[in-house]
């Protein structure tokens, strides 16, 4: 499936067509993370011991970081590489800005 970037006609944000497999993998990861967050909420509601909650929060942070790594790698392999091959050097500046935001 050819990767194409589009702009949303309503908001002018860039969009990316993803394969069904990629979309499904991302949604599955996010669903697991969402379940973990709901579990943490339940722990707070049930007055769980603080260190137990902190350990679960750490697990959610690790899962989100893992999600970011996968998404960033895919972005570089597809969107950034495509833009550079097409002569769009601004893709590098955009990537640098994204990395700066991720590293705060």
Short mmCIF file of N, CA, C and O in Angstrom, two decimals:
data_model
loop_
_atom_site.label_atom_id
_atom_site.label_comp_id
_atom_site.label_asym_id
_atom_site.label_seq_id
_atom_site.Cartn_x
_atom_site.Cartn_y
_atom_site.Cartn_z
N UNK A 1 0.85 -1.18 0.00
CA UNK A 1 0.00 0.00 0.00
C UNK A 1 0.89 1.24 0.00
O UNK A 1 1.78 1.37 0.82
N UNK A 2 0.67 2.10 -0.90
CA UNK A 2 1.47 3.32 -1.01
C UNK A 2 1.07 4.31 0.08
O UNK A 2 -0.10 4.53 0.34
N UNK A 3 2.09 4.86 0.77
CA UNK A 3 1.84 5.84 1.82
C UNK A 3 1.62 7.20 1.17
O UNK A 3 2.41 7.64 0.35
N UNK A 4 0.54 7.85 1.53
CA UNK A 4 0.25 9.18 0.99
C UNK A 4 -0.06 10.10 2.14
O UNK A 4 -0.74 9.71 3.08
N UNK A 5 0.43 11.30 2.06
CA UNK A 5 0.07 12.30 3.05
C UNK A 5 -0.96 13.22 2.46
O UNK A 5 -0.87 13.61 1.31
N UNK A 6 -1.96 13.50 3.24
CA UNK A 6 -3.04 14.37 2.80
C UNK A 6 -3.19 15.48 3.82
O UNK A 6 -2.61 15.44 4.88
N UNK A 7 -4.00 16.43 3.49
CA UNK A 7 -4.39 17.45 4.46
C UNK A 7 -5.87 17.33 4.67
O UNK A 7 -6.63 17.13 3.73
N UNK A 8 -6.26 17.45 5.92
CA UNK A 8 -7.68 17.45 6.25
C UNK A 8 -8.28 18.73 5.68
O UNK A 8 -7.77 19.82 5.93
N UNK A 9 -9.34 18.59 4.92
CA UNK A 9 -9.92 19.76 4.26
C UNK A 9 -10.51 20.74 5.27
O UNK A 9 -10.62 21.92 5.00
N UNK A 10 -10.90 20.24 6.44
CA UNK A 10 -11.51 21.11 7.44
C UNK A 10 -10.48 21.87 8.28
O UNK A 10 -10.67 23.02 8.59
N UNK A 11 -9.38 21.21 8.65
CA UNK A 11 -8.46 21.87 9.59
C UNK A 11 -7.06 22.08 9.02
O UNK A 11 -6.23 22.68 9.67
N UNK A 12 -6.79 21.58 7.84
CA UNK A 12 -5.50 21.74 7.17
C UNK A 12 -4.34 21.04 7.87
O UNK A 12 -3.19 21.36 7.63
N UNK A 13 -4.62 20.09 8.77
CA UNK A 13 -3.57 19.30 9.39
C UNK A 13 -3.18 18.18 8.44
O UNK A 13 -4.01 17.65 7.71
N UNK A 14 -1.92 17.81 8.49
CA UNK A 14 -1.46 16.71 7.64
C UNK A 14 -2.02 15.40 8.19
O UNK A 14 -2.20 15.24 9.38
N UNK A 15 -2.25 14.48 7.30
CA UNK A 15 -2.77 13.17 7.67
C UNK A 15 -1.93 12.11 6.97
O UNK A 15 -1.24 12.39 6.00
N UNK A 16 -2.00 10.87 7.48
CA UNK A 16 -1.25 9.78 6.88
C UNK A 16 -2.15 8.57 6.73
O UNK A 16 -2.85 8.19 7.66
N UNK A 17 -2.15 7.99 5.55
CA UNK A 17 -2.85 6.73 5.34
C UNK A 17 -1.99 5.62 5.92
O UNK A 17 -0.81 5.52 5.62
N UNK A 18 -2.59 4.80 6.78
CA UNK A 18 -1.88 3.69 7.38
C UNK A 18 -2.47 2.38 6.88
O UNK A 18 -3.66 2.30 6.62
N UNK A 19 -1.64 1.37 6.82
CA UNK A 19 -2.15 0.05 6.46
C UNK A 19 -3.07 -0.43 7.58
O UNK A 19 -2.98 0.04 8.73
N UNK A 20 -3.94 -1.35 7.25
CA UNK A 20 -4.86 -1.89 8.26
C UNK A 20 -4.07 -2.56 9.38
O UNK A 20 -4.42 -2.44 10.56
N UNK A 21 -2.99 -3.25 9.05
CA UNK A 21 -2.16 -3.92 10.06
C UNK A 21 -1.53 -2.89 11.01
O UNK A 21 -1.56 -3.08 12.23
N UNK A 22 -0.97 -1.83 10.46
CA UNK A 22 -0.35 -0.79 11.29
C UNK A 22 -1.40 -0.15 12.20
O UNK A 22 -1.16 0.03 13.40
N UNK A 23 -2.53 0.21 11.65
CA UNK A 23 -3.60 0.83 12.43
C UNK A 23 -4.05 -0.10 13.56
O UNK A 23 -4.20 0.31 14.70
N UNK A 24 -4.26 -1.38 13.23
CA UNK A 24 -4.72 -2.35 14.21
C UNK A 24 -3.70 -2.51 15.34
O UNK A 24 -4.07 -2.54 16.51
N UNK A 25 -2.42 -2.60 14.99
CA UNK A 25 -1.37 -2.72 16.02
C UNK A 25 -1.34 -1.50 16.94
O UNK A 25 -1.20 -1.64 18.16
N UNK A 26 -1.48 -0.32 16.36
CA UNK A 26 -1.47 0.91 17.17
C UNK A 26 -2.69 0.95 18.10
O UNK A 26 -2.55 1.26 19.28
N UNK A 27 -3.86 0.62 17.57
CA UNK A 27 -5.08 0.63 18.38
C UNK A 27 -4.99 -0.40 19.49
O UNK A 27 -5.38 -0.13 20.64
N UNK A 28 -4.45 -1.58 19.20
CA UNK A 28 -4.30 -2.61 20.24
C UNK A 28 -3.39 -2.13 21.37
O UNK A 28 -3.71 -2.32 22.55
N UNK A 29 -2.29 -1.50 21.01
CA UNK A 29 -1.37 -0.97 22.04
C UNK A 29 -2.09 0.09 22.89
O UNK A 29 -1.98 0.09 24.12
N UNK A 30 -2.79 0.99 22.21
CA UNK A 30 -3.49 2.06 22.94
C UNK A 30 -4.61 1.50 23.81
O UNK A 30 -4.83 2.00 24.93
N UNK A 31 -5.29 0.47 23.36
CA UNK A 31 -6.32 -0.16 24.18
C UNK A 31 -5.74 -0.78 25.44
O UNK A 31 -6.33 -0.68 26.53
N UNK A 32 -4.56 -1.41 25.31
CA UNK A 32 -3.90 -1.98 26.50
C UNK A 32 -3.51 -0.88 27.48
O UNK A 32 -3.70 -1.00 28.69
N UNK A 33 -2.98 0.22 26.95
CA UNK A 33 -2.59 1.35 27.81
C UNK A 33 -3.83 1.93 28.49
O UNK A 33 -3.80 2.23 29.69
N UNK A 34 -4.90 2.09 27.73
CA UNK A 34 -6.15 2.60 28.30
C UNK A 34 -6.63 1.70 29.44
O UNK A 34 -7.06 2.18 30.49
N UNK A 35 -6.52 0.39 29.24
CA UNK A 35 -6.90 -0.55 30.30
C UNK A 35 -6.03 -0.40 31.53
O UNK A 35 -6.51 -0.47 32.67
N UNK A 36 -4.73 -0.17 31.32
CA UNK A 36 -3.83 0.04 32.45
C UNK A 36 -4.22 1.30 33.23
O UNK A 36 -4.22 1.31 34.46
N UNK A 37 -4.56 2.37 32.51
CA UNK A 37 -4.94 3.62 33.17
C UNK A 37 -6.24 3.43 33.96
O UNK A 37 -6.36 3.91 35.09
N UNK A 38 -7.18 2.70 33.37
CA UNK A 38 -8.43 2.41 34.11
C UNK A 38 -8.12 1.61 35.38
O UNK A 38 -8.74 1.83 36.42
N UNK A 39 -7.17 0.70 35.27
CA UNK A 39 -6.76 -0.08 36.45
C UNK A 39 -6.18 0.81 37.53
O UNK A 39 -6.44 0.61 38.73
N UNK A 40 -5.38 1.79 37.14
CA UNK A 40 -4.81 2.73 38.10
C UNK A 40 -5.92 3.54 38.77
O UNK A 40 -5.92 3.74 39.99
N UNK A 41 -6.88 3.98 37.98
CA UNK A 41 -8.01 4.74 38.53
C UNK A 41 -8.74 3.90 39.57
O UNK A 41 -9.08 4.39 40.66
N UNK A 42 -8.96 2.64 39.27
CA UNK A 42 -9.64 1.74 40.20
C UNK A 42 -8.81 1.56 41.47
O UNK A 42 -9.36 1.50 42.58
N UNK A 43 -7.49 1.49 41.32
CA UNK A 43 -6.61 1.37 42.48
C UNK A 43 -6.77 2.58 43.40
O UNK A 43 -6.84 2.45 44.62
N UNK A 44 -6.84 3.78 42.81
CA UNK A 44 -7.01 5.01 43.60
C UNK A 44 -8.38 4.99 44.28
O UNK A 44 -8.49 5.29 45.47
N UNK A 45 -9.40 4.60 43.54
CA UNK A 45 -10.75 4.53 44.12
C UNK A 45 -10.82 3.55 45.28
O UNK A 45 -11.56 3.76 46.24
N UNK A 46 -10.01 2.49 45.20
CA UNK A 46 -10.01 1.46 46.25
C UNK A 46 -8.94 1.70 47.30
O UNK A 46 -8.64 0.79 48.09
N UNK A 47 -8.34 2.90 47.29
CA UNK A 47 -7.34 3.27 48.29
C UNK A 47 -6.14 2.33 48.34
O UNK A 47 -5.65 1.99 49.41
N UNK A 48 -5.65 1.93 47.16
CA UNK A 48 -4.48 1.07 47.10
C UNK A 48 -3.27 1.79 47.68
O UNK A 48 -3.20 3.03 47.71
N UNK A 49 -2.31 1.03 48.11
CA UNK A 49 -1.08 1.55 48.70
C UNK A 49 -0.27 2.29 47.63
O UNK A 49 -0.14 1.82 46.49
N UNK A 50 0.23 3.47 48.00
CA UNK A 50 0.90 4.37 47.04
C UNK A 50 1.96 3.69 46.18
O UNK A 50 1.96 3.87 44.95
N UNK A 51 2.90 2.93 46.77
CA UNK A 51 3.93 2.31 45.92
C UNK A 51 3.35 1.39 44.85
O UNK A 51 3.89 1.31 43.74
N UNK A 52 2.25 0.72 45.14
CA UNK A 52 1.63 -0.15 44.14
C UNK A 52 1.09 0.67 42.97
O UNK A 52 1.23 0.28 41.80
N UNK A 53 0.51 1.82 43.29
CA UNK A 53 0.01 2.71 42.23
C UNK A 53 1.18 3.26 41.42
O UNK A 53 1.13 3.29 40.18
N UNK A 54 2.23 3.69 42.10
CA UNK A 54 3.40 4.23 41.41
C UNK A 54 4.01 3.22 40.44
O UNK A 54 4.43 3.59 39.33
N UNK A 55 4.04 1.97 40.83
CA UNK A 55 4.59 0.93 39.95
C UNK A 55 3.73 0.79 38.70
O UNK A 55 4.25 0.67 37.58
N UNK A 56 2.42 0.86 38.86
CA UNK A 56 1.53 0.76 37.71
C UNK A 56 1.64 1.99 36.80
O UNK A 56 1.59 1.88 35.58
N UNK A 57 1.81 3.16 37.42
CA UNK A 57 2.00 4.39 36.62
C UNK A 57 3.30 4.27 35.83
O UNK A 57 3.35 4.65 34.64
N UNK A 58 4.32 3.71 36.44
CA UNK A 58 5.59 3.52 35.73
C UNK A 58 5.41 2.58 34.54
O UNK A 58 5.98 2.80 33.47
N UNK A 59 4.58 1.56 34.71
CA UNK A 59 4.31 0.62 33.61
C UNK A 59 3.59 1.33 32.47
O UNK A 59 3.89 1.08 31.29
N UNK A 60 2.65 2.21 32.79
CA UNK A 60 1.95 2.97 31.75
C UNK A 60 2.93 3.89 31.02
O UNK A 60 2.90 4.00 29.79
N UNK A 61 3.79 4.56 31.78
CA UNK A 61 4.80 5.42 31.15
C UNK A 61 5.68 4.63 30.19
O UNK A 61 5.97 5.08 29.08
N UNK A 62 6.09 3.44 30.61
CA UNK A 62 6.93 2.59 29.75
C UNK A 62 6.16 2.18 28.49
O UNK A 62 6.72 2.18 27.39
N UNK A 63 4.88 1.86 28.65
CA UNK A 63 4.07 1.47 27.48
C UNK A 63 3.91 2.64 26.52
O UNK A 63 3.97 2.46 25.30
N UNK A 64 3.69 3.83 27.05
CA UNK A 64 3.57 5.02 26.19
C UNK A 64 4.89 5.31 25.49
O UNK A 64 4.91 5.66 24.30
N UNK A 65 6.00 5.17 26.21
CA UNK A 65 7.31 5.39 25.58
C UNK A 65 7.55 4.38 24.46
O UNK A 65 8.08 4.73 23.40
N UNK A 66 7.15 3.14 24.69
CA UNK A 66 7.29 2.12 23.66
C UNK A 66 6.44 2.45 22.44
O UNK A 66 6.88 2.32 21.29
N UNK A 67 5.21 2.90 22.68
CA UNK A 67 4.33 3.32 21.59
C UNK A 67 4.98 4.45 20.80
O UNK A 67 5.00 4.43 19.56
N UNK A 68 5.54 5.45 21.51
CA UNK A 68 6.20 6.57 20.84
C UNK A 68 7.37 6.10 19.99
O UNK A 68 7.57 6.59 18.87
N UNK A 69 8.16 5.17 20.49
CA UNK A 69 9.31 4.67 19.73
C UNK A 69 8.87 4.03 18.43
O UNK A 69 9.46 4.27 17.37
N UNK A 70 7.83 3.19 18.51
CA UNK A 70 7.33 2.51 17.31
C UNK A 70 6.79 3.54 16.32
O UNK A 70 7.08 3.49 15.12
N UNK A 71 5.99 4.49 16.81
CA UNK A 71 5.39 5.50 15.94
C UNK A 71 6.46 6.40 15.32
O UNK A 71 6.42 6.70 14.12
N UNK A 72 7.45 6.80 16.12
CA UNK A 72 8.51 7.65 15.60
C UNK A 72 9.33 6.93 14.54
O UNK A 72 9.64 7.51 13.48
N UNK A 73 9.65 5.67 14.78
CA UNK A 73 10.41 4.91 13.79
C UNK A 73 9.64 4.80 12.49
O UNK A 73 10.21 4.98 11.39
N UNK A 74 8.35 4.52 12.58
CA UNK A 74 7.52 4.43 11.38
C UNK A 74 7.44 5.77 10.66
O UNK A 74 7.50 5.83 9.43
N UNK A 75 7.33 6.84 11.43
CA UNK A 75 7.28 8.19 10.84
C UNK A 75 8.56 8.50 10.07
O UNK A 75 8.52 9.00 8.94
N UNK A 76 9.70 8.16 10.66
CA UNK A 76 10.98 8.44 10.00
C UNK A 76 11.12 7.59 8.74
O UNK A 76 11.53 8.09 7.68
N UNK A 77 10.75 6.29 8.85
CA UNK A 77 10.89 5.39 7.69
C UNK A 77 9.97 5.76 6.53
O UNK A 77 10.31 5.48 5.38
N UNK A 78 8.83 6.34 6.83
CA UNK A 78 7.87 6.62 5.76
C UNK A 78 7.81 8.11 5.46
O UNK A 78 8.34 8.56 4.45
N UNK A 79 7.19 8.87 6.33
CA UNK A 79 6.91 10.29 6.06
C UNK A 79 8.19 11.10 5.83
O UNK A 79 8.31 11.80 4.82
N UNK A 80 9.12 11.00 6.76
CA UNK A 80 10.34 11.82 6.66
C UNK A 80 11.16 11.39 5.44
O UNK A 80 11.59 12.24 4.65
N UNK A 81 11.35 10.10 5.29
CA UNK A 81 12.14 9.61 4.15
C UNK A 81 11.51 10.01 2.82
O UNK A 81 12.21 10.45 1.90
N UNK A 82 10.18 9.88 2.74
CA UNK A 82 9.47 10.27 1.53
C UNK A 82 9.65 11.76 1.22
O UNK A 82 9.90 12.15 0.07
N UNK A 83 9.49 12.58 2.26
CA UNK A 83 9.64 14.03 2.06
C UNK A 83 11.05 14.39 1.61
O UNK A 83 11.23 15.21 0.70
N UNK A 84 12.05 13.78 2.21
CA UNK A 84 13.43 14.08 1.84
C UNK A 84 13.71 13.63 0.40
O UNK A 84 14.29 14.38 -0.38
N UNK A 85 13.24 12.43 0.06
CA UNK A 85 13.40 11.96 -1.33
C UNK A 85 12.71 12.89 -2.31
O UNK A 85 13.16 13.07 -3.43
N UNK A 86 11.61 13.50 -1.87
CA UNK A 86 10.88 14.42 -2.72
C UNK A 86 11.43 15.83 -2.70
O UNK A 86 10.86 16.74 -3.30
N UNK A 87 12.53 16.05 -1.98
CA UNK A 87 13.17 17.34 -1.96
C UNK A 87 12.66 18.29 -0.88
O UNK A 87 13.03 19.46 -0.87
N UNK A 88 11.83 17.80 0.03
CA UNK A 88 11.29 18.65 1.09
C UNK A 88 12.19 18.62 2.31
O UNK A 88 12.03 17.80 3.21
N UNK A 89 13.15 19.52 2.34
CA UNK A 89 14.10 19.58 3.46
C UNK A 89 13.45 20.06 4.76
O UNK A 89 13.99 19.87 5.84
N UNK A 90 12.27 20.65 4.67
CA UNK A 90 11.56 21.11 5.88
C UNK A 90 11.18 19.93 6.76
O UNK A 90 10.95 20.10 7.96
N UNK A 91 11.15 18.73 6.19
CA UNK A 91 10.82 17.54 6.97
C UNK A 91 11.84 17.32 8.09
O UNK A 91 11.49 16.85 9.17
N UNK A 92 13.08 17.69 7.83
CA UNK A 92 14.13 17.54 8.85
C UNK A 92 13.86 18.51 10.00
O UNK A 92 13.95 18.12 11.17
N UNK A 93 13.53 19.75 9.68
CA UNK A 93 13.22 20.73 10.73
C UNK A 93 12.01 20.28 11.55
O UNK A 93 12.00 20.40 12.77
N UNK A 94 11.00 19.75 10.88
CA UNK A 94 9.81 19.26 11.58
C UNK A 94 10.19 18.12 12.52
O UNK A 94 9.74 18.07 13.67
N UNK A 95 11.03 17.19 12.05
CA UNK A 95 11.47 16.08 12.87
C UNK A 95 12.25 16.56 14.08
O UNK A 95 12.04 16.08 15.20
N UNK A 96 13.12 17.52 13.89
CA UNK A 96 13.89 18.08 15.01
C UNK A 96 12.95 18.69 16.05
O UNK A 96 13.12 18.47 17.26
N UNK A 97 11.94 19.42 15.61
CA UNK A 97 10.97 20.01 16.55
C UNK A 97 10.21 18.93 17.32
O UNK A 97 10.00 19.05 18.54
N UNK A 98 9.83 17.88 16.64
CA UNK A 98 9.12 16.79 17.30
C UNK A 98 10.02 16.15 18.35
O UNK A 98 9.60 15.88 19.48
N UNK A 99 11.27 15.89 17.99
CA UNK A 99 12.21 15.28 18.94
C UNK A 99 12.44 16.18 20.15
O UNK A 99 12.53 15.70 21.28
N UNK A 100 12.54 17.48 19.92
CA UNK A 100 12.71 18.41 21.03
C UNK A 100 11.53 18.33 21.98
O UNK A 100 11.69 18.33 23.21
N UNK A 101 10.32 18.26 21.44
CA UNK A 101 9.12 18.16 22.28
C UNK A 101 9.07 16.84 23.03
O UNK A 101 8.65 16.79 24.19
N UNK A 102 9.50 15.76 22.39
CA UNK A 102 9.49 14.46 23.04
C UNK A 102 10.51 14.36 24.17
O UNK A 102 10.33 13.60 25.11
N UNK A 103 11.58 15.15 24.07
CA UNK A 103 12.66 15.06 25.05
C UNK A 103 12.53 16.03 26.21
O UNK A 103 13.44 16.16 27.01
N UNK A 104 11.41 16.72 26.30
CA UNK A 104 11.22 17.67 27.41
C UNK A 104 11.09 16.94 28.71
O UNK A 104 10.65 15.86 28.83
#
